[in-house]
Tab-separated table of C-alpha atoms in Angstrom:
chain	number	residue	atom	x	y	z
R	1	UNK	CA	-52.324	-41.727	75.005
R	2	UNK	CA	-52.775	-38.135	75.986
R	3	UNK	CA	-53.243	-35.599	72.796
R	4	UNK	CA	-49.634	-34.543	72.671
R	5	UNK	CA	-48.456	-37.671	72.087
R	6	UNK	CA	-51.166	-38.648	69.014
R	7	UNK	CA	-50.221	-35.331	67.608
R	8	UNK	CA	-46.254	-35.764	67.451
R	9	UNK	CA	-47.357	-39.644	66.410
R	10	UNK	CA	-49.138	-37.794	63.341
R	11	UNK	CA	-46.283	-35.390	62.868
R	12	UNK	CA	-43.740	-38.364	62.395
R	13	UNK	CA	-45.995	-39.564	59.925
R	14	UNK	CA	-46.047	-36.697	57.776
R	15	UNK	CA	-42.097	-36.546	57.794
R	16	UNK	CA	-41.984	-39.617	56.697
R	17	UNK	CA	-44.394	-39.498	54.084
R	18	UNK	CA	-42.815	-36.239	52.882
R	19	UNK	CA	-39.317	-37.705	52.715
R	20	UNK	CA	-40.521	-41.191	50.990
R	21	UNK	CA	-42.201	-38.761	48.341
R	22	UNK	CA	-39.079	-36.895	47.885
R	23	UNK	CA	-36.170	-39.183	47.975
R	24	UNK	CA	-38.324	-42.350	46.992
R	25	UNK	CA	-40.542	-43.364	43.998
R	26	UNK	CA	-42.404	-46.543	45.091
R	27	UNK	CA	-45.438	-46.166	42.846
R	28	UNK	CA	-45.936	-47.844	39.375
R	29	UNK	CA	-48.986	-46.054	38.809
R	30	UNK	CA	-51.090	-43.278	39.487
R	31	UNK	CA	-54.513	-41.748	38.542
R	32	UNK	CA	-55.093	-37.883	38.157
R	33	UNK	CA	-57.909	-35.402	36.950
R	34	UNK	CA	-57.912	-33.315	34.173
R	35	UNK	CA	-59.644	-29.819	33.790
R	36	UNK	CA	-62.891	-30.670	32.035
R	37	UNK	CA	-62.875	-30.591	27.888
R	38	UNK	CA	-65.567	-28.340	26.243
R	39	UNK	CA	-67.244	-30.072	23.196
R	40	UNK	CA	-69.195	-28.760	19.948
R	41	UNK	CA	-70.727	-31.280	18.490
R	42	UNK	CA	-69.938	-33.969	20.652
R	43	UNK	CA	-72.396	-35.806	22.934
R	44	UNK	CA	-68.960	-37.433	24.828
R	45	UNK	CA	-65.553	-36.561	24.745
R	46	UNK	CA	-62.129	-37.666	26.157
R	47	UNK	CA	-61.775	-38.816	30.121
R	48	UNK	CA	-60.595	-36.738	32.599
R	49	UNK	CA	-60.012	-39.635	35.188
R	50	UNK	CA	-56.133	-40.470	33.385
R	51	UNK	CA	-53.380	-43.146	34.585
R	52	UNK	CA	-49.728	-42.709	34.458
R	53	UNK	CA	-46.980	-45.081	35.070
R	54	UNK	CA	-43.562	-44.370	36.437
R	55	UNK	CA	-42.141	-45.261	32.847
R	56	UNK	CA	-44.383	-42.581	31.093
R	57	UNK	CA	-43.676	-40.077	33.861
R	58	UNK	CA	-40.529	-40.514	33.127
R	59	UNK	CA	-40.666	-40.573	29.380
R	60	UNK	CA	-42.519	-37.282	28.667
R	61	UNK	CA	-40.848	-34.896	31.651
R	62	UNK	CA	-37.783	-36.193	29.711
R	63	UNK	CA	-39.207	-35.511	26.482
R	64	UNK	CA	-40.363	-31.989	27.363
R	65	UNK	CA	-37.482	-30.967	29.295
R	66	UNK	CA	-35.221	-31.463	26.276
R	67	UNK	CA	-37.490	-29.263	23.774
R	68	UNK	CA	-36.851	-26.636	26.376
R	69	UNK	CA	-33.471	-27.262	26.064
R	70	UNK	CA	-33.200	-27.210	23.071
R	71	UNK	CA	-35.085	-24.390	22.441
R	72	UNK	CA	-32.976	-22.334	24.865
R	73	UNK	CA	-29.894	-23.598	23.154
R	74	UNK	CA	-31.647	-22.401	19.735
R	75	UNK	CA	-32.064	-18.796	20.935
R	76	UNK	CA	-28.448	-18.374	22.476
R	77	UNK	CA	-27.186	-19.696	19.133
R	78	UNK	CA	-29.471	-17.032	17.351
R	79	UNK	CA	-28.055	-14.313	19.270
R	80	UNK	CA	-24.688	-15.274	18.666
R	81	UNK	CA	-25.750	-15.012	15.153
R	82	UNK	CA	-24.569	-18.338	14.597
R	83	UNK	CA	-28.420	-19.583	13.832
R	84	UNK	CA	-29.642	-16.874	11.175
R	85	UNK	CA	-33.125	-16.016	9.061
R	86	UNK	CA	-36.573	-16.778	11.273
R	87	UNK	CA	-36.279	-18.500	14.581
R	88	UNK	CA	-39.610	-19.475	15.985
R	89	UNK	CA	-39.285	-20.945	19.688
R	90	UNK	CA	-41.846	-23.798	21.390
R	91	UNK	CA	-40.656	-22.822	25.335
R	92	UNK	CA	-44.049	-22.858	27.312
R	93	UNK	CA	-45.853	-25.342	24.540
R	94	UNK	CA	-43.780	-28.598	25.404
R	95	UNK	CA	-46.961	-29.951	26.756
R	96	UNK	CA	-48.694	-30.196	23.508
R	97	UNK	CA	-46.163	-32.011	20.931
R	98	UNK	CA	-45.448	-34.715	23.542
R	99	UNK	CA	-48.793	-35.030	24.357
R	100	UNK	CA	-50.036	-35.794	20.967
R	101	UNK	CA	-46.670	-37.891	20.166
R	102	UNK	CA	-47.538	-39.993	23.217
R	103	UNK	CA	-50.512	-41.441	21.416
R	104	UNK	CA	-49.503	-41.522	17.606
R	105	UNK	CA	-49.243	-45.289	16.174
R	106	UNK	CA	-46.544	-45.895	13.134
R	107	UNK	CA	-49.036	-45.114	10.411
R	108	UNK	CA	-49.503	-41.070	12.083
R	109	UNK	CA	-48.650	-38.366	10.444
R	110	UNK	CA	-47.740	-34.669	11.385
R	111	UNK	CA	-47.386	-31.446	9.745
R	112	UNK	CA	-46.985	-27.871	11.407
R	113	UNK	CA	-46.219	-24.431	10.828
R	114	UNK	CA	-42.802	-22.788	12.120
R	115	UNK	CA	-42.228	-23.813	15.682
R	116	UNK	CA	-41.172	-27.175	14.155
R	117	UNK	CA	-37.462	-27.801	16.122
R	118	UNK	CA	-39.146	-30.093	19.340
R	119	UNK	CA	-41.599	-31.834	16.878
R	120	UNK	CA	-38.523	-32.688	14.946
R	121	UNK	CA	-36.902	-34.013	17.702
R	122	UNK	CA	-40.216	-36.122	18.874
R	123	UNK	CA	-40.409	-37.517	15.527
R	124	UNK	CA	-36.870	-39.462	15.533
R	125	UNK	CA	-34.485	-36.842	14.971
R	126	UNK	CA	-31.596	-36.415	17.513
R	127	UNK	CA	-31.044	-33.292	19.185
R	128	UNK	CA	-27.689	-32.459	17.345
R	129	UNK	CA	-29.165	-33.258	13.888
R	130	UNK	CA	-31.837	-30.437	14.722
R	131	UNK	CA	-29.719	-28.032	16.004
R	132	UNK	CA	-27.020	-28.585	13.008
R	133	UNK	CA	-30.165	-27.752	11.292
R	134	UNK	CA	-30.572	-24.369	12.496
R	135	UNK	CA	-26.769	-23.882	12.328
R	136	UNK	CA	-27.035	-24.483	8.910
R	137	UNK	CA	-24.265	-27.608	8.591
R	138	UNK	CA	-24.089	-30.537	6.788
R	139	UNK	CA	-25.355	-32.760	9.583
R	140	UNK	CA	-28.429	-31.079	9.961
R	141	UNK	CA	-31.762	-33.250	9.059
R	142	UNK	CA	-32.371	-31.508	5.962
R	143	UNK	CA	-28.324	-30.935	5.252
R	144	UNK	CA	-28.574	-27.458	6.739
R	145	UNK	CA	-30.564	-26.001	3.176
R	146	UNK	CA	-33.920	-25.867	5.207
R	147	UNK	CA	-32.678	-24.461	8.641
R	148	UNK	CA	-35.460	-23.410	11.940
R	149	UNK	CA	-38.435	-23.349	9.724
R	150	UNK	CA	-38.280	-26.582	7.366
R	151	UNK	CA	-36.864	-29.875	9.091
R	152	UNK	CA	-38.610	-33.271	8.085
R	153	UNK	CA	-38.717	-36.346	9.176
R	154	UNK	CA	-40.570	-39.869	8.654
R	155	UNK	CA	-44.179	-39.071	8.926
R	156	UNK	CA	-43.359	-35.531	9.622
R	157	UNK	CA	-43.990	-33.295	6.631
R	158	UNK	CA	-42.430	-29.835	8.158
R	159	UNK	CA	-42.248	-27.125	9.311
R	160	UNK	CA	-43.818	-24.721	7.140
R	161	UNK	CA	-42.732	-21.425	6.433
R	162	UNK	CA	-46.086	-19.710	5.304
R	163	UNK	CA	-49.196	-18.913	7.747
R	164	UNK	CA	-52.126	-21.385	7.386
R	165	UNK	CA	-50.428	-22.632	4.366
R	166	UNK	CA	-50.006	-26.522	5.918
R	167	UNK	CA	-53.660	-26.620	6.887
R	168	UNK	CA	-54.469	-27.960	3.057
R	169	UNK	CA	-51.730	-30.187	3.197
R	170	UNK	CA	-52.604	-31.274	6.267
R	171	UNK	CA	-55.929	-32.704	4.327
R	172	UNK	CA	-54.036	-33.782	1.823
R	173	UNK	CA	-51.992	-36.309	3.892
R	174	UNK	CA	-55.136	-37.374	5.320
R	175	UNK	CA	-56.631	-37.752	1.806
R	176	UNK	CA	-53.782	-39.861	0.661
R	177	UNK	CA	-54.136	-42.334	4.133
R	178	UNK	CA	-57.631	-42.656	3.339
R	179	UNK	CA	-56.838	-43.489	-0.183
R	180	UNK	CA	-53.947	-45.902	0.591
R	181	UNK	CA	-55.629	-47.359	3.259
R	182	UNK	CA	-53.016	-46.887	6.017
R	183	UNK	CA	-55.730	-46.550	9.080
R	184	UNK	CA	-53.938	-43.481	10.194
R	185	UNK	CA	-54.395	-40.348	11.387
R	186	UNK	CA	-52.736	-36.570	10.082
R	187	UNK	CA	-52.496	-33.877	12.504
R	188	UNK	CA	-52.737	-30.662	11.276
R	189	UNK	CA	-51.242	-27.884	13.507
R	190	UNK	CA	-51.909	-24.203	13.308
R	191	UNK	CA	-51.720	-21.367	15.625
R	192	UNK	CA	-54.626	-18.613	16.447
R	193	UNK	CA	-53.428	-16.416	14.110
R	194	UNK	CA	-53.787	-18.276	11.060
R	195	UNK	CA	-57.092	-19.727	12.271
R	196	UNK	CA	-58.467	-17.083	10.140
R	197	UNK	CA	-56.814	-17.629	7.086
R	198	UNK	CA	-59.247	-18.788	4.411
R	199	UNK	CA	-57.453	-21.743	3.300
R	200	UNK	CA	-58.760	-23.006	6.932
R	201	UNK	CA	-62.287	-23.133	6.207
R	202	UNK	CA	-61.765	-24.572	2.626
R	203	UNK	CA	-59.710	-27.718	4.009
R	204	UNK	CA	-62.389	-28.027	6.732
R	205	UNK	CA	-65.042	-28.148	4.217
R	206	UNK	CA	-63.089	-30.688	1.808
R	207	UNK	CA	-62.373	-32.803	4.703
R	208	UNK	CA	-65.867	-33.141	6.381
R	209	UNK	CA	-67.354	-33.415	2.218
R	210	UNK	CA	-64.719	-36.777	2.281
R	211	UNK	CA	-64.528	-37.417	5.973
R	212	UNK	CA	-61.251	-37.686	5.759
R	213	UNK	CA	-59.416	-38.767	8.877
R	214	UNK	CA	-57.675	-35.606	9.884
R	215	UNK	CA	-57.113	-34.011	13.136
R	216	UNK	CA	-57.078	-29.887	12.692
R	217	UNK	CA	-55.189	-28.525	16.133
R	218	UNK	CA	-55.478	-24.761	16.423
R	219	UNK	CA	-52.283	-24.235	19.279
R	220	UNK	CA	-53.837	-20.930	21.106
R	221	UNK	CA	-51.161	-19.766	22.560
R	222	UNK	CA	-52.914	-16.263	22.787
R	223	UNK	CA	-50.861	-13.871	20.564
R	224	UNK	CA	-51.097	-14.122	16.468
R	225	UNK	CA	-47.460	-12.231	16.221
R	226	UNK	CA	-48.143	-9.037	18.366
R	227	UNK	CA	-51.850	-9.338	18.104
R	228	UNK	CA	-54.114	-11.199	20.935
R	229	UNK	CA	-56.601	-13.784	19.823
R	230	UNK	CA	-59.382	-11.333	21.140
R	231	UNK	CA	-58.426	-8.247	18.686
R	232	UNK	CA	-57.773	-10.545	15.644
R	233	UNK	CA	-60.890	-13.085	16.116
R	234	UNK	CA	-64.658	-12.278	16.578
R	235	UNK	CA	-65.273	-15.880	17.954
R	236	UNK	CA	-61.773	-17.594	19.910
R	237	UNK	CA	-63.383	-20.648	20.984
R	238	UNK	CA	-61.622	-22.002	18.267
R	239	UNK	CA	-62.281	-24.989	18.917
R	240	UNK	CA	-66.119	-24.486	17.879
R	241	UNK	CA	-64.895	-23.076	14.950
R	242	UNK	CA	-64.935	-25.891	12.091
R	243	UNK	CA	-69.239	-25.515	12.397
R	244	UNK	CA	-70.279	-28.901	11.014
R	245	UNK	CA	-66.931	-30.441	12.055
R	246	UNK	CA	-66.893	-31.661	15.650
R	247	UNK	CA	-64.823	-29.743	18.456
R	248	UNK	CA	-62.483	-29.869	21.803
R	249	UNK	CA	-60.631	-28.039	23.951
R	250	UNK	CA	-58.159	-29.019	25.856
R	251	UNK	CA	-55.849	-27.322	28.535
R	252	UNK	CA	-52.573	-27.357	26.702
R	253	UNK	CA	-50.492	-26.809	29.404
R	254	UNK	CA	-51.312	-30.121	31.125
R	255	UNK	CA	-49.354	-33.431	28.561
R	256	UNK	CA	-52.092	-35.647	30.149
R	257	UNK	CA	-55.102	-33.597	28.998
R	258	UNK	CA	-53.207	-33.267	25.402
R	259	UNK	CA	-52.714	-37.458	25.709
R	260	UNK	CA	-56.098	-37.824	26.156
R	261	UNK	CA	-57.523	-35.786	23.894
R	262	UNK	CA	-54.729	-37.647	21.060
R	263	UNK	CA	-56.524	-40.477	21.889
R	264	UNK	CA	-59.814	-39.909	21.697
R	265	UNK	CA	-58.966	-37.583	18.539
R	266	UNK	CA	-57.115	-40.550	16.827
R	267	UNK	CA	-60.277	-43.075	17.832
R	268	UNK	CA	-62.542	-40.837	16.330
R	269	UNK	CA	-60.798	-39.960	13.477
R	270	UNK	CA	-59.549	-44.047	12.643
R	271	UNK	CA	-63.221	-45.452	12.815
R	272	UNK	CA	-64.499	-43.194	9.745
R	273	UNK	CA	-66.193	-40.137	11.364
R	274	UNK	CA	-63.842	-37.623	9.762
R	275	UNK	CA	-62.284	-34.929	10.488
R	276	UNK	CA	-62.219	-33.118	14.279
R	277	UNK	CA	-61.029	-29.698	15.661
R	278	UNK	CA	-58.548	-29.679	18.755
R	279	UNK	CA	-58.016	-26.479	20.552
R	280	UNK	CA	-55.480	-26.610	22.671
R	281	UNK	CA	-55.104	-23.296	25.218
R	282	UNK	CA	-51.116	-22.830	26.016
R	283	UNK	CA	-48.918	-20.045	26.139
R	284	UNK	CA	-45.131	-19.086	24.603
R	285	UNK	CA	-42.777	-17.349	26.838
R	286	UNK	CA	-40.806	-16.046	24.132
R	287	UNK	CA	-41.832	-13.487	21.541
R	288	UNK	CA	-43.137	-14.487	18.041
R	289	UNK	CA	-39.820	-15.088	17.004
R	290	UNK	CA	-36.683	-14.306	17.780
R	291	UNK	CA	-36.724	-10.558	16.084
R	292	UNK	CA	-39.945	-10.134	18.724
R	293	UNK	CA	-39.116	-9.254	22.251
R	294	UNK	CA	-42.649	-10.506	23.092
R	295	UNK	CA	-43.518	-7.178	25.772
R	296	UNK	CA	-44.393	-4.260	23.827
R	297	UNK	CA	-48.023	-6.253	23.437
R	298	UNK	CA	-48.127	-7.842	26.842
R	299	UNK	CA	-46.856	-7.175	30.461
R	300	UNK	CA	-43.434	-9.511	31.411
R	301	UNK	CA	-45.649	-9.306	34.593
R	302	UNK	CA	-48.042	-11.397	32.599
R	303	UNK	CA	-45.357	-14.019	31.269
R	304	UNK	CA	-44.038	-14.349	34.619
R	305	UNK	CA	-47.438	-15.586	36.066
R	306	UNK	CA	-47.818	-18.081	33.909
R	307	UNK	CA	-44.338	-19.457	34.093
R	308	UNK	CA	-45.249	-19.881	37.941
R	309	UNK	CA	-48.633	-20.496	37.579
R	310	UNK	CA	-49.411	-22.870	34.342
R	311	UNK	CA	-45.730	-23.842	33.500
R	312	UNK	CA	-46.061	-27.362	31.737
R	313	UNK	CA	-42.850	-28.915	33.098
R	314	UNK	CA	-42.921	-27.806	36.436
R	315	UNK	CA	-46.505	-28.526	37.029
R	316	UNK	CA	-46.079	-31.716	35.600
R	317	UNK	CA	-43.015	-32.477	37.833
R	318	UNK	CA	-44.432	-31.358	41.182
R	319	UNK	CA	-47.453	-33.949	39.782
R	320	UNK	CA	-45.310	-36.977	39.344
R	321	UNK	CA	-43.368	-36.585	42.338
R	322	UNK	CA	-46.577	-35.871	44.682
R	323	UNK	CA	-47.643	-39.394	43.082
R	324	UNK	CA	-44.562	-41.033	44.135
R	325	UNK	CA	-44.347	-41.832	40.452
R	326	UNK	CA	-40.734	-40.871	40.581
R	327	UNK	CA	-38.436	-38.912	43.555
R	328	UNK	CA	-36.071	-35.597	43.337
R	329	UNK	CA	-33.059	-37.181	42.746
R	330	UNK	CA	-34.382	-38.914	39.684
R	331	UNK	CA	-35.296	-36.028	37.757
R	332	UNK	CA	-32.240	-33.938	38.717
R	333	UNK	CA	-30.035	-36.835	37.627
R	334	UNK	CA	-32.040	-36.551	34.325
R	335	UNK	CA	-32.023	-32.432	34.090
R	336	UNK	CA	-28.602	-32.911	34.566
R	337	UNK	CA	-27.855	-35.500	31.472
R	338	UNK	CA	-30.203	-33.506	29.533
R	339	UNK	CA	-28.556	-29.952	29.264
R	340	UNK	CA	-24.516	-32.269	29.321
R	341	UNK	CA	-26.540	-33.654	25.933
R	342	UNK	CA	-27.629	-30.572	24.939
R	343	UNK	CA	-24.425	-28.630	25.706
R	344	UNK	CA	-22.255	-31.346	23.441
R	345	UNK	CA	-24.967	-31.246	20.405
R	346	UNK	CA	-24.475	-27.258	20.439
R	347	UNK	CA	-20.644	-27.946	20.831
R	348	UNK	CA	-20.762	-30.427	17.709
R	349	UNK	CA	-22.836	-28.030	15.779
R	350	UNK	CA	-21.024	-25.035	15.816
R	351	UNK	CA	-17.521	-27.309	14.651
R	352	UNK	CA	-20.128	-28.945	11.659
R	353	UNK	CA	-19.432	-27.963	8.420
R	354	UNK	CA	-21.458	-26.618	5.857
R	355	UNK	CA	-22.496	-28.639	2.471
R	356	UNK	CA	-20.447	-27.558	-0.636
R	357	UNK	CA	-21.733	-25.622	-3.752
R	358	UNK	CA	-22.194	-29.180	-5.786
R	359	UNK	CA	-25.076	-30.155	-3.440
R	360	UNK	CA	-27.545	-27.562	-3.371
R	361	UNK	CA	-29.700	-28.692	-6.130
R	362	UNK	CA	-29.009	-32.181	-4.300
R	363	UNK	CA	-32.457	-34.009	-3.135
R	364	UNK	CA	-35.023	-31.222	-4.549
R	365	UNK	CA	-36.971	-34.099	-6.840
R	366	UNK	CA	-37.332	-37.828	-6.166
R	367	UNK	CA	-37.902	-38.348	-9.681
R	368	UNK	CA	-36.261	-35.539	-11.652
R	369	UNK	CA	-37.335	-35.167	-15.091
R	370	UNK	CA	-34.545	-32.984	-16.178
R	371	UNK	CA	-31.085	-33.046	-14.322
R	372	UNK	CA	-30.074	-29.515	-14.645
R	373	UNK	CA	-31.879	-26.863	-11.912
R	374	UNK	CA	-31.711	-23.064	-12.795
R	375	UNK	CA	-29.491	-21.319	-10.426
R	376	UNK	CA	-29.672	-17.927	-9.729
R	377	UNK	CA	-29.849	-16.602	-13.517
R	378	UNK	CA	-30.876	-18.709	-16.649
R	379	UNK	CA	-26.793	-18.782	-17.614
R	380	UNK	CA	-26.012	-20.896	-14.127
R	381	UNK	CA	-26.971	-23.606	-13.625
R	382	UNK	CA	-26.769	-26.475	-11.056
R	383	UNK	CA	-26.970	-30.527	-11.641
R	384	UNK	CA	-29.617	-32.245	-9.362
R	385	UNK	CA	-27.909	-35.432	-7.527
R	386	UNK	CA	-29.348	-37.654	-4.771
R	387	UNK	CA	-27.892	-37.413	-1.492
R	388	UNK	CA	-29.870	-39.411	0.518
R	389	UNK	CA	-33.462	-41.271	0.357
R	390	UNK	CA	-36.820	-39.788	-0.087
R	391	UNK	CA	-38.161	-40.606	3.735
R	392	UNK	CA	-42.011	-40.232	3.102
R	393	UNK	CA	-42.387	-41.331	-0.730
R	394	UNK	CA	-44.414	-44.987	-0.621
């Protein structure tokens, strides 16, 4: 066989392989590599040698795809003034919430600051429920009264409207699955720009003192409002941060990194060795919220690297379909359910209705000990009634 030949032999080859990858999933199951964790405090840490099956693959592009969605859908609807007050958007940190959700068992709990719509969405809420939500109508997940900033769900305890403020109830969940004896796990979610906030340090310290089974994840995505991490912070490896509490980082742009680092967060944390710091390095596209533009403190040449550079979807989808984990046609058949779901939820929304004046005192107590709530002077009053059940009272 003279060289020509082998080398058009070889050529057909890598046609074929290209087309089977792109047209054809025929892998259950694939193994990848992970950038490497840092530790502090830590003589091992999480693998970086992590399987995936088709299912998974699947499951989280789907999962992260509609957060983007969603989000998307949240910001046209803010600018149409339809969504109003504080609008904090998760595009570019998808990887993160369904990396962590991928692990969490029943007895898991979550609480985070303000970018709360796609972690409502992972914990059980439907997509039109959050964006009724941020519409404000009855249908939303908290009856349209809490709106972008404060939507709950079971074993999700908010969105939190005040910086740093959820860190200490963060340790309080934890506290209260210690004391109860549940066996799980509370992530605690803050951003680099509260890491500084006092109230940090003081839940660390209570925490460690109890050893209370709490996971504290500092989300650097880089800017604290319209300040970098480097002008607000003396130290950002954040991660290093908690001093006598044990440390990781974790490339937050990469959901099988994040899934790792769940699990060997919610391992630690389980078998008694209290609390542990997760630092998890990703980036938002959009500005701090929705009255930010997001450029007058960085370049849009800047956002527009990392949207081709680190993005998490699209680096996770050319992964899976390299893998043969799934093909092209697959995951355009799903983009193309997702934003017909997302489109009808937004559709549905905007023709919701609001809740009427009798039912804003609704739901405020569990156990009320008076029935009348001050309105807004001492002469107007309101009369508390129950609406619906208490979701995360034992």
């Amino acid at each position: 066989m003279n060289s020509s030949s082998v080398l058009r032999k070889h050529s057909v080859k890598n046609v074929l392989s290209i087309l089977e990858s792109r047209f054809f999933s025929s892998t259950s199951e694939a193994t990848f590599e992970t950038k490497p964790f840092k530790l502090h405090k830590l003589e091992n840490g999480p693998s970086t040698t992590v399987t995936l099956s088709s299912e998974d693959a699947i499951k989280y592009y789907k999962q992260m795809q509609t957060i983007r969605r969603i989000e998307t859908a949240a910001g046209n609807l803010y600018k149409e003034k339809i969504v109003r007050g504080f609008c904090h958007l998760y595009s570019g940190q998808e990887a993160c919430a369904v990396g962590m959700k991928a692990m969490f068992r029943d007895t898991d709990s979550i609480i985070t600051a303000y970018r709360a719509h796609g972690w409502t969405y992972l914990m059980g809420i439907d997509p039109f429920n959050v964006l009724s939500e941020l519409t404000g109508r009855k249908s939303g997940n908290a009856r349209g009264k809490g709106g972008s900033m404060h939507m709950y769900a079971k074993n999700f305890y908010g969105g939190n409207g005040i910086v740093g403020a959820q860190v200490p109830l963060g340790a309080g969940i934890a506290l209260a699955a210690k004391y109860l004896g549940t066996g799980g796990v509370c992530f605690t979610l803050y951003g680099d720009g509260a890491a500084n906030q006092g109230q940090v340090f003081e839940a660390y310290n209570m925490s460690k003192l109890w050893d209370l089974p709490c996971v504290y994840v500092c989300e650097n995505n880089g800017y604290g409002m319209g300040t970098s991490s480097e002008r607000a912070s003396a130290s950002v490896a954040y991660y290093t941060r908690g001093d006598y509490v044990p440390g990781i980082w974790v490339d937050g742009m990469d959901v099988l990194a994040v899934r790792e680092a769940a699990r060997f967060a919610i391992d630690y944390c389980s078998s008694g060795k209290g609390p542990l710091v997760l630092e998890t390095a990703t980036y938002r596209y959009s500005g701090h919220s929705m009255s930010d533009p997001g450029t007058s403190y960085r370049t849009r040449d800047e956002i527009q690297e990392v949207r081709q550079t680190r993005d998490p979807i699209t680096s996770f989808k050319e992964k899976i379909i390299g893998a043969n984990l799934v093909n092209i046609d697959e995951l355009k058949q799903i983009d193309k359910e997702i934003k017909a779901q997302i489109d009808d939820a937004v559709k549905r929304a905007k023709a919701d209705t609001e809740i009427p004046l009798s039912e804003l005192a609704g739901d405020i107590y569990s156990k009320p000990l008076e029935t009348t709530v001050r309105g807004v002077s001492p002469f107007q009053s309101l009369e508390h009634i129950r609406v619906g059940p208490a979701i995360n009272l034992n």
